Amino acid sequence: MSNTFFQPVSGMDLPRFAGIPTFMRLPHVPLDHVRLSEVQIGIIGVPWDSGTTNRPGPRHGPRQLRDASTMIRAEHAVSGVRPFEAKRCADLGDVGPNPADIHDSMKRITAFYDSVVKAGITPLTAGGDHLSSLPILRSVAAKAPVGMIHFDSHTDLYHSYFDGMMYTHGTPFRRACEEGLLDPKRVVQIGIRGTQYDSEDRDFARAEGIRIIPIEEFHARGPEDVMAEAREIAGAGATYVSYDIDFVDPTFAPGTGTPEVGGPNSYQALQVVRGLTGVNIVGADVVEVSPPFDPSGATAFLGVSIMFELLCQMAVQQP
Ligand code: MN
Ligand code: MN
């Protein structure tokens, strides 16, 4: 690395409880910053939860995730990857949403990501509820549909809520398919479980060719086997990775609005991301961390640990 500007502040130099908590202690490079063009991977906060149908709170996610991310060190313990040396990474700040207007917020999010994509930066997002992924995909998949590897206990494929509300955190990927942002044949949803309203979401998945791997199959086969299939489904093409923290069992990730029991443990939560090696990741997010339901901060710490795993995959894969 020819300069030190893009290096995170080390806990060896300044204790990790000190300083301003940017993502991973990286420099804050807002969209009008002179060095934006040098950034390769941008970490972005989307403090927005207007798509939430039940217990709100993910609007507070990015701030708590930034704070928890000061726990992250520079080197991956297993792969030895040092993402901040492999790529120039920065905290690009938060998208400013309009909490009173869903459509205006989605426009603002898409406009922000349009600038990021135009600058050649691969985005790693801290949500926000899962509706955040839709306006992000409108940027990332603007030119051609992408594949998606989706970790969640829910499909988020429902048609609508509340007698015609098309935009909630239970509908983003239905809209993304309809808008031609996702190639359904290259989409896999892993960890699906919990009580259901009806089978309308899974009927849609079946009709479109989306592969659902329910939690029973995940536990029976194990993370490595499941991820081998996920890599095959995504193939070599551009792929988005969307990680709803409620994929993880609520014992490990209680701080979320719609928890479902019987999920993966915190180790398996990391293992699945380690199984993404070789996937052509054009963007990723970790969503639905809800600080009001996370008094210990454990969910946020798991969230940033997953973000670091994603960052390491992105750091060795991007050109
Ligand atoms: Mn979700
Ligand atoms: Mn979910």
mmCIF file with all atom_site columns, N, CA and C in Angstrom, residues 126-182:
data_model
loop_
_atom_site.group_PDB
_atom_site.id
_atom_site.type_symbol
_atom_site.label_atom_id
_atom_site.label_alt_id
_atom_site.label_comp_id
_atom_site.label_asym_id
_atom_site.label_entity_id
_atom_site.label_seq_id
_atom_site.pdbx_PDB_ins_code
_atom_site.Cartn_x
_atom_site.Cartn_y
_atom_site.Cartn_z
_atom_site.occupancy
_atom_site.B_iso_or_equiv
_atom_site.pdbx_formal_charge
_atom_site.auth_seq_id
_atom_site.auth_comp_id
_atom_site.auth_asym_id
_atom_site.auth_atom_id
_atom_site.pdbx_PDB_model_num
ATOM 1   N N  . ALA A 1 126 ? -24.587 -1.714  5.713   1.00 0.00 ? 126 ALA A N  1
ATOM 2   C CA . ALA A 1 126 ? -25.141 -2.033  7.024   1.00 0.00 ? 126 ALA A CA 1
ATOM 3   C C  . ALA A 1 126 ? -26.538 -1.410  7.095   1.00 0.00 ? 126 ALA A C  1
ATOM 4   N N  . GLY A 1 127 ? -27.580 -2.286  7.148   1.00 0.00 ? 127 GLY A N  1
ATOM 5   C CA . GLY A 1 127 ? -28.957 -1.777  7.216   1.00 0.00 ? 127 GLY A CA 1
ATOM 6   C C  . GLY A 1 127 ? -29.288 -1.348  8.614   1.00 0.00 ? 127 GLY A C  1
ATOM 7   N N  . GLY A 1 128 ? -30.471 -0.911  8.673   1.00 0.00 ? 128 GLY A N  1
ATOM 8   C CA . GLY A 1 128 ? -31.599 -0.875  7.767   1.00 0.00 ? 128 GLY A CA 1
ATOM 9   C C  . GLY A 1 128 ? -32.402 -2.193  7.775   1.00 0.00 ? 128 GLY A C  1
ATOM 10  N N  . ASP A 1 129 ? -33.711 -2.050  7.487   1.00 0.00 ? 129 ASP A N  1
ATOM 11  C CA . ASP A 1 129 ? -34.513 -3.265  7.333   1.00 0.00 ? 129 ASP A CA 1
ATOM 12  C C  . ASP A 1 129 ? -34.329 -3.803  5.923   1.00 0.00 ? 129 ASP A C  1
ATOM 13  N N  . HIS A 1 130 ? -34.960 -4.959  5.644   1.00 0.00 ? 130 HIS A N  1
ATOM 14  C CA . HIS A 1 130 ? -34.623 -5.654  4.396   1.00 0.00 ? 130 HIS A CA 1
ATOM 15  C C  . HIS A 1 130 ? -35.179 -4.986  3.146   1.00 0.00 ? 130 HIS A C  1
ATOM 16  N N  . LEU A 1 131 ? -36.112 -4.041  3.320   1.00 0.00 ? 131 LEU A N  1
ATOM 17  C CA . LEU A 1 131 ? -36.551 -3.294  2.136   1.00 0.00 ? 131 LEU A CA 1
ATOM 18  C C  . LEU A 1 131 ? -35.387 -2.483  1.553   1.00 0.00 ? 131 LEU A C  1
ATOM 19  N N  . SER A 1 132 ? -34.380 -2.173  2.381   1.00 0.00 ? 132 SER A N  1
ATOM 20  C CA . SER A 1 132 ? -33.202 -1.421  1.910   1.00 0.00 ? 132 SER A CA 1
ATOM 21  C C  . SER A 1 132 ? -32.555 -2.077  0.693   1.00 0.00 ? 132 SER A C  1
ATOM 22  N N  . SER A 1 133 ? -32.614 -3.403  0.621   1.00 0.00 ? 133 SER A N  1
ATOM 23  C CA . SER A 1 133 ? -31.938 -4.101  -0.484  1.00 0.00 ? 133 SER A CA 1
ATOM 24  C C  . SER A 1 133 ? -32.546 -3.757  -1.840  1.00 0.00 ? 133 SER A C  1
ATOM 25  N N  . LEU A 1 134 ? -33.828 -3.421  -1.871  1.00 0.00 ? 134 LEU A N  1
ATOM 26  C CA . LEU A 1 134 ? -34.473 -3.137  -3.164  1.00 0.00 ? 134 LEU A CA 1
ATOM 27  C C  . LEU A 1 134 ? -33.899 -1.881  -3.836  1.00 0.00 ? 134 LEU A C  1
ATOM 28  N N  . PRO A 1 135 ? -33.888 -0.719  -3.174  1.00 0.00 ? 135 PRO A N  1
ATOM 29  C CA . PRO A 1 135 ? -33.288 0.452   -3.827  1.00 0.00 ? 135 PRO A CA 1
ATOM 30  C C  . PRO A 1 135 ? -31.786 0.296   -4.100  1.00 0.00 ? 135 PRO A C  1
ATOM 31  N N  . ILE A 1 136 ? -31.107 -0.537  -3.320  1.00 0.00 ? 136 ILE A N  1
ATOM 32  C CA . ILE A 1 136 ? -29.688 -0.808  -3.612  1.00 0.00 ? 136 ILE A CA 1
ATOM 33  C C  . ILE A 1 136 ? -29.575 -1.616  -4.906  1.00 0.00 ? 136 ILE A C  1
ATOM 34  N N  . LEU A 1 137 ? -30.415 -2.648  -5.030  1.00 0.00 ? 137 LEU A N  1
ATOM 35  C CA . LEU A 1 137 ? -30.384 -3.470  -6.253  1.00 0.00 ? 137 LEU A CA 1
ATOM 36  C C  . LEU A 1 137 ? -30.746 -2.642  -7.487  1.00 0.00 ? 137 LEU A C  1
ATOM 37  N N  . ARG A 1 138 ? -31.577 -1.623  -7.314  1.00 0.00 ? 138 ARG A N  1
ATOM 38  C CA . ARG A 1 138 ? -31.923 -0.776  -8.467  1.00 0.00 ? 138 ARG A CA 1
ATOM 39  C C  . ARG A 1 138 ? -30.681 -0.086  -9.032  1.00 0.00 ? 138 ARG A C  1
ATOM 40  N N  . SER A 1 139 ? -29.663 0.110   -8.196  1.00 0.00 ? 139 SER A N  1
ATOM 41  C CA . SER A 1 139 ? -28.385 0.648   -8.689  1.00 0.00 ? 139 SER A CA 1
ATOM 42  C C  . SER A 1 139 ? -27.464 -0.457  -9.178  1.00 0.00 ? 139 SER A C  1
ATOM 43  N N  . VAL A 1 140 ? -27.245 -1.428  -8.288  1.00 0.00 ? 140 VAL A N  1
ATOM 44  C CA . VAL A 1 140 ? -26.248 -2.468  -8.560  1.00 0.00 ? 140 VAL A CA 1
ATOM 45  C C  . VAL A 1 140 ? -26.636 -3.295  -9.792  1.00 0.00 ? 140 VAL A C  1
ATOM 46  N N  . ALA A 1 141 ? -27.940 -3.488  -9.992  1.00 0.00 ? 141 ALA A N  1
ATOM 47  C CA . ALA A 1 141 ? -28.418 -4.311  -11.112 1.00 0.00 ? 141 ALA A CA 1
ATOM 48  C C  . ALA A 1 141 ? -29.078 -3.448  -12.190 1.00 0.00 ? 141 ALA A C  1
ATOM 49  N N  . ALA A 1 142 ? -28.678 -2.188  -12.268 1.00 0.00 ? 142 ALA A N  1
ATOM 50  C CA . ALA A 1 142 ? -29.321 -1.271  -13.225 1.00 0.00 ? 142 ALA A CA 1
ATOM 51  C C  . ALA A 1 142 ? -29.110 -1.713  -14.666 1.00 0.00 ? 142 ALA A C  1
ATOM 52  N N  . LYS A 1 143 ? -27.952 -2.280  -14.959 1.00 0.00 ? 143 LYS A N  1
ATOM 53  C CA . LYS A 1 143 ? -27.642 -2.630  -16.357 1.00 0.00 ? 143 LYS A CA 1
ATOM 54  C C  . LYS A 1 143 ? -28.102 -4.029  -16.732 1.00 0.00 ? 143 LYS A C  1
ATOM 55  N N  . ALA A 1 144 ? -28.026 -4.951  -15.791 1.00 0.00 ? 144 ALA A N  1
ATOM 56  C CA . ALA A 1 144 ? -28.413 -6.340  -16.077 1.00 0.00 ? 144 ALA A CA 1
ATOM 57  C C  . ALA A 1 144 ? -28.781 -7.027  -14.771 1.00 0.00 ? 144 ALA A C  1
ATOM 58  N N  . PRO A 1 145 ? -29.704 -7.991  -14.841 1.00 0.00 ? 145 PRO A N  1
ATOM 59  C CA . PRO A 1 145 ? -30.093 -8.695  -13.619 1.00 0.00 ? 145 PRO A CA 1
ATOM 60  C C  . PRO A 1 145 ? -28.907 -9.433  -12.995 1.00 0.00 ? 145 PRO A C  1
ATOM 61  N N  . VAL A 1 146 ? -28.911 -9.533  -11.676 1.00 0.00 ? 146 VAL A N  1
ATOM 62  C CA . VAL A 1 146 ? -27.840 -10.222 -10.954 1.00 0.00 ? 146 VAL A CA 1
ATOM 63  C C  . VAL A 1 146 ? -28.394 -11.481 -10.288 1.00 0.00 ? 146 VAL A C  1
ATOM 64  N N  . GLY A 1 147 ? -27.503 -12.376 -9.912  1.00 0.00 ? 147 GLY A N  1
ATOM 65  C CA . GLY A 1 147 ? -27.875 -13.496 -9.059  1.00 0.00 ? 147 GLY A CA 1
ATOM 66  C C  . GLY A 1 147 ? -27.864 -13.040 -7.612  1.00 0.00 ? 147 GLY A C  1
ATOM 67  N N  . MET A 1 148 ? -28.369 -13.872 -6.716  1.00 0.00 ? 148 MET A N  1
ATOM 68  C CA . MET A 1 148 ? -28.344 -13.478 -5.301  1.00 0.00 ? 148 MET A CA 1
ATOM 69  C C  . MET A 1 148 ? -28.225 -14.704 -4.402  1.00 0.00 ? 148 MET A C  1
ATOM 70  N N  . ILE A 1 149 ? -27.328 -14.599 -3.445  1.00 0.00 ? 149 ILE A N  1
ATOM 71  C CA . ILE A 1 149 ? -27.254 -15.578 -2.360  1.00 0.00 ? 149 ILE A CA 1
ATOM 72  C C  . ILE A 1 149 ? -27.795 -14.875 -1.124  1.00 0.00 ? 149 ILE A C  1
ATOM 73  N N  . HIS A 1 150 ? -28.896 -15.405 -0.604  1.00 0.00 ? 150 HIS A N  1
ATOM 74  C CA . HIS A 1 150 ? -29.713 -14.713 0.394   1.00 0.00 ? 150 HIS A CA 1
ATOM 75  C C  . HIS A 1 150 ? -29.832 -15.582 1.649   1.00 0.00 ? 150 HIS A C  1
ATOM 76  N N  . PHE A 1 151 ? -29.293 -15.076 2.760   1.00 0.00 ? 151 PHE A N  1
ATOM 77  C CA . PHE A 1 151 ? -29.396 -15.754 4.042   1.00 0.00 ? 151 PHE A CA 1
ATOM 78  C C  . PHE A 1 151 ? -30.502 -15.087 4.855   1.00 0.00 ? 151 PHE A C  1
ATOM 79  N N  . ASP A 1 152 ? -31.456 -15.887 5.316   1.00 0.00 ? 152 ASP A N  1
ATOM 80  C CA . ASP A 1 152 ? -32.626 -15.279 5.969   1.00 0.00 ? 152 ASP A CA 1
ATOM 81  C C  . ASP A 1 152 ? -33.464 -16.418 6.541   1.00 0.00 ? 152 ASP A C  1
ATOM 82  N N  . SER A 1 153 ? -34.300 -16.122 7.540   1.00 0.00 ? 153 SER A N  1
ATOM 83  C CA . SER A 1 153 ? -35.298 -17.119 7.901   1.00 0.00 ? 153 SER A CA 1
ATOM 84  C C  . SER A 1 153 ? -36.602 -16.890 7.123   1.00 0.00 ? 153 SER A C  1
ATOM 85  N N  . HIS A 1 154 ? -36.643 -15.813 6.327   1.00 0.00 ? 154 HIS A N  1
ATOM 86  C CA . HIS A 1 154 ? -37.843 -15.494 5.533   1.00 0.00 ? 154 HIS A CA 1
ATOM 87  C C  . HIS A 1 154 ? -37.461 -15.306 4.068   1.00 0.00 ? 154 HIS A C  1
ATOM 88  N N  . THR A 1 155 ? -38.400 -15.599 3.187   1.00 0.00 ? 155 THR A N  1
ATOM 89  C CA . THR A 1 155 ? -38.107 -15.455 1.749   1.00 0.00 ? 155 THR A CA 1
ATOM 90  C C  . THR A 1 155 ? -38.158 -13.998 1.302   1.00 0.00 ? 155 THR A C  1
ATOM 91  N N  . ASP A 1 156 ? -38.949 -13.173 1.995   1.00 0.00 ? 156 ASP A N  1
ATOM 92  C CA . ASP A 1 156 ? -39.163 -11.770 1.600   1.00 0.00 ? 156 ASP A CA 1
ATOM 93  C C  . ASP A 1 156 ? -39.653 -11.687 0.151   1.00 0.00 ? 156 ASP A C  1
ATOM 94  N N  . LEU A 1 157 ? -40.479 -12.676 -0.199  1.00 0.00 ? 157 LEU A N  1
ATOM 95  C CA . LEU A 1 157 ? -41.015 -12.782 -1.565  1.00 0.00 ? 157 LEU A CA 1
ATOM 96  C C  . LEU A 1 157 ? -42.525 -12.570 -1.611  1.00 0.00 ? 157 LEU A C  1
ATOM 97  N N  . TYR A 1 158 ? -43.113 -12.061 -0.529  1.00 0.00 ? 158 TYR A N  1
ATOM 98  C CA . TYR A 1 158 ? -44.570 -11.886 -0.539  1.00 0.00 ? 158 TYR A CA 1
ATOM 99  C C  . TYR A 1 158 ? -44.981 -10.805 -1.530  1.00 0.00 ? 158 TYR A C  1
ATOM 100 N N  . HIS A 1 159 ? -46.204 -10.922 -2.023  1.00 0.00 ? 159 HIS A N  1
ATOM 101 C CA . HIS A 1 159 ? -46.703 -9.956  -3.001  1.00 0.00 ? 159 HIS A CA 1
ATOM 102 C C  . HIS A 1 159 ? -46.977 -8.603  -2.352  1.00 0.00 ? 159 HIS A C  1
ATOM 103 N N  . SER A 1 160 ? -47.695 -8.602  -1.222  1.00 0.00 ? 160 SER A N  1
ATOM 104 C CA . SER A 1 160 ? -48.038 -7.328  -0.579  1.00 0.00 ? 160 SER A CA 1
ATOM 105 C C  . SER A 1 160 ? -48.542 -7.580  0.833   1.00 0.00 ? 160 SER A C  1
ATOM 106 N N  . TYR A 1 161 ? -48.596 -6.501  1.608   1.00 0.00 ? 161 TYR A N  1
ATOM 107 C CA . TYR A 1 161 ? -49.118 -6.534  2.980   1.00 0.00 ? 161 TYR A CA 1
ATOM 108 C C  . TYR A 1 161 ? -50.242 -5.501  3.098   1.00 0.00 ? 161 TYR A C  1
ATOM 109 N N  . PHE A 1 162 ? -51.053 -5.666  4.114   1.00 0.00 ? 162 PHE A N  1
ATOM 110 C CA . PHE A 1 162 ? -52.022 -4.631  4.493   1.00 0.00 ? 162 PHE A CA 1
ATOM 111 C C  . PHE A 1 162 ? -52.883 -4.169  3.311   1.00 0.00 ? 162 PHE A C  1
ATOM 112 N N  . ASP A 1 163 ? -53.367 -5.166  2.560   1.00 0.00 ? 163 ASP A N  1
ATOM 113 C CA . ASP A 1 163 ? -54.305 -4.868  1.484   1.00 0.00 ? 163 ASP A CA 1
ATOM 114 C C  . ASP A 1 163 ? -53.711 -3.944  0.423   1.00 0.00 ? 163 ASP A C  1
ATOM 115 N N  . GLY A 1 164 ? -52.551 -4.335  -0.095  1.00 0.00 ? 164 GLY A N  1
ATOM 116 C CA . GLY A 1 164 ? -52.025 -3.621  -1.254  1.00 0.00 ? 164 GLY A CA 1
ATOM 117 C C  . GLY A 1 164 ? -50.732 -2.851  -1.055  1.00 0.00 ? 164 GLY A C  1
ATOM 118 N N  . MET A 1 165 ? -50.136 -2.924  0.155   1.00 0.00 ? 165 MET A N  1
ATOM 119 C CA . MET A 1 165 ? -48.854 -2.245  0.359   1.00 0.00 ? 165 MET A CA 1
ATOM 120 C C  . MET A 1 165 ? -47.743 -3.109  -0.245  1.00 0.00 ? 165 MET A C  1
ATOM 121 N N  . MET A 1 166 ? -47.152 -2.590  -1.333  1.00 0.00 ? 166 MET A N  1
ATOM 122 C CA . MET A 1 166 ? -46.219 -3.401  -2.126  1.00 0.00 ? 166 MET A CA 1
ATOM 123 C C  . MET A 1 166 ? -44.778 -3.308  -1.621  1.00 0.00 ? 166 MET A C  1
ATOM 124 N N  . TYR A 1 167 ? -44.508 -2.332  -0.748  1.00 0.00 ? 167 TYR A N  1
ATOM 125 C CA . TYR A 1 167 ? -43.115 -2.086  -0.353  1.00 0.00 ? 167 TYR A CA 1
ATOM 126 C C  . TYR A 1 167 ? -42.958 -2.229  1.157   1.00 0.00 ? 167 TYR A C  1
ATOM 127 N N  . THR A 1 168 ? -42.598 -3.457  1.585   1.00 0.00 ? 168 THR A N  1
ATOM 128 C CA . THR A 1 168 ? -42.299 -3.716  2.995   1.00 0.00 ? 168 THR A CA 1
ATOM 129 C C  . THR A 1 168 ? -41.057 -4.603  3.028   1.00 0.00 ? 168 THR A C  1
ATOM 130 N N  . HIS A 1 169 ? -40.561 -4.885  4.235   1.00 0.00 ? 169 HIS A N  1
ATOM 131 C CA . HIS A 1 169 ? -39.385 -5.762  4.306   1.00 0.00 ? 169 HIS A CA 1
ATOM 132 C C  . HIS A 1 169 ? -39.738 -7.230  4.065   1.00 0.00 ? 169 HIS A C  1
ATOM 133 N N  . GLY A 1 170 ? -41.001 -7.504  3.802   1.00 0.00 ? 170 GLY A N  1
ATOM 134 C CA . GLY A 1 170 ? -41.411 -8.856  3.407   1.00 0.00 ? 170 GLY A CA 1
ATOM 135 C C  . GLY A 1 170 ? -41.611 -9.016  1.905   1.00 0.00 ? 170 GLY A C  1
ATOM 136 N N  . THR A 1 171 ? -41.351 -7.949  1.146   1.00 0.00 ? 171 THR A N  1
ATOM 137 C CA . THR A 1 171 ? -41.627 -7.985  -0.300  1.00 0.00 ? 171 THR A CA 1
ATOM 138 C C  . THR A 1 171 ? -40.465 -7.593  -1.227  1.00 0.00 ? 171 THR A C  1
ATOM 139 N N  . PRO A 1 172 ? -39.269 -7.245  -0.718  1.00 0.00 ? 172 PRO A N  1
ATOM 140 C CA . PRO A 1 172 ? -38.275 -6.628  -1.611  1.00 0.00 ? 172 PRO A CA 1
ATOM 141 C C  . PRO A 1 172 ? -37.868 -7.496  -2.796  1.00 0.00 ? 172 PRO A C  1
ATOM 142 N N  . PHE A 1 173 ? -37.775 -8.811  -2.577  1.00 0.00 ? 173 PHE A N  1
ATOM 143 C CA . PHE A 1 173 ? -37.231 -9.650  -3.657  1.00 0.00 ? 173 PHE A CA 1
ATOM 144 C C  . PHE A 1 173 ? -38.314 -10.061 -4.653  1.00 0.00 ? 173 PHE A C  1
ATOM 145 N N  . ARG A 1 174 ? -39.598 -9.960  -4.244  1.00 0.00 ? 174 ARG A N  1
ATOM 146 C CA . ARG A 1 174 ? -40.688 -10.096 -5.215  1.00 0.00 ? 174 ARG A CA 1
ATOM 147 C C  . ARG A 1 174 ? -40.624 -8.936  -6.202  1.00 0.00 ? 174 ARG A C  1
ATOM 148 N N  . ARG A 1 175 ? -40.469 -7.711  -5.639  1.00 0.00 ? 175 ARG A N  1
ATOM 149 C CA . ARG A 1 175 ? -40.352 -6.524  -6.498  1.00 0.00 ? 175 ARG A CA 1
ATOM 150 C C  . ARG A 1 175 ? -39.084 -6.606  -7.364  1.00 0.00 ? 175 ARG A C  1
ATOM 151 N N  . ALA A 1 176 ? -37.996 -7.074  -6.766  1.00 0.00 ? 176 ALA A N  1
ATOM 152 C CA . ALA A 1 176 ? -36.726 -7.126  -7.512  1.00 0.00 ? 176 ALA A CA 1
ATOM 153 C C  . ALA A 1 176 ? -36.835 -8.090  -8.697  1.00 0.00 ? 176 ALA A C  1
ATOM 154 N N  . CYS A 1 177 ? -37.586 -9.177  -8.524  1.00 0.00 ? 177 CYS A N  1
ATOM 155 C CA . CYS A 1 177 ? -37.813 -10.099 -9.650  1.00 0.00 ? 177 CYS A CA 1
ATOM 156 C C  . CYS A 1 177 ? -38.686 -9.423  -10.704 1.00 0.00 ? 177 CYS A C  1
ATOM 157 N N  . GLU A 1 178 ? -39.770 -8.794  -10.264 1.00 0.00 ? 178 GLU A N  1
ATOM 158 C CA . GLU A 1 178 ? -40.677 -8.134  -11.209 1.00 0.00 ? 178 GLU A CA 1
ATOM 159 C C  . GLU A 1 178 ? -39.980 -7.021  -11.993 1.00 0.00 ? 178 GLU A C  1
ATOM 160 N N  . GLU A 1 179 ? -39.057 -6.330  -11.321 1.00 0.00 ? 179 GLU A N  1
ATOM 161 C CA . GLU A 1 179 ? -38.361 -5.209  -11.972 1.00 0.00 ? 179 GLU A CA 1
ATOM 162 C C  . GLU A 1 179 ? -37.167 -5.670  -12.810 1.00 0.00 ? 179 GLU A C  1
ATOM 163 N N  . GLY A 1 180 ? -36.939 -6.980  -12.858 1.00 0.00 ? 180 GLY A N  1
ATOM 164 C CA . GLY A 1 180 ? -35.829 -7.488  -13.667 1.00 0.00 ? 180 GLY A CA 1
ATOM 165 C C  . GLY A 1 180 ? -34.467 -7.224  -13.060 1.00 0.00 ? 180 GLY A C  1
ATOM 166 N N  . LEU A 1 181 ? -34.413 -7.031  -11.744 1.00 0.00 ? 181 LEU A N  1
ATOM 167 C CA . LEU A 1 181 ? -33.135 -6.781  -11.068 1.00 0.00 ? 181 LEU A CA 1
ATOM 168 C C  . LEU A 1 181 ? -32.445 -8.090  -10.697 1.00 0.00 ? 181 LEU A C  1
ATOM 169 N N  . LEU A 1 182 ? -33.260 -9.124  -10.475 1.00 0.00 ? 182 LEU A N  1
ATOM 170 C CA . LEU A 1 182 ? -32.720 -10.440 -10.116 1.00 0.00 ? 182 LEU A CA 1
ATOM 171 C C  . LEU A 1 182 ? -33.027 -11.431 -11.228 1.00 0.00 ? 182 LEU A C  1
#
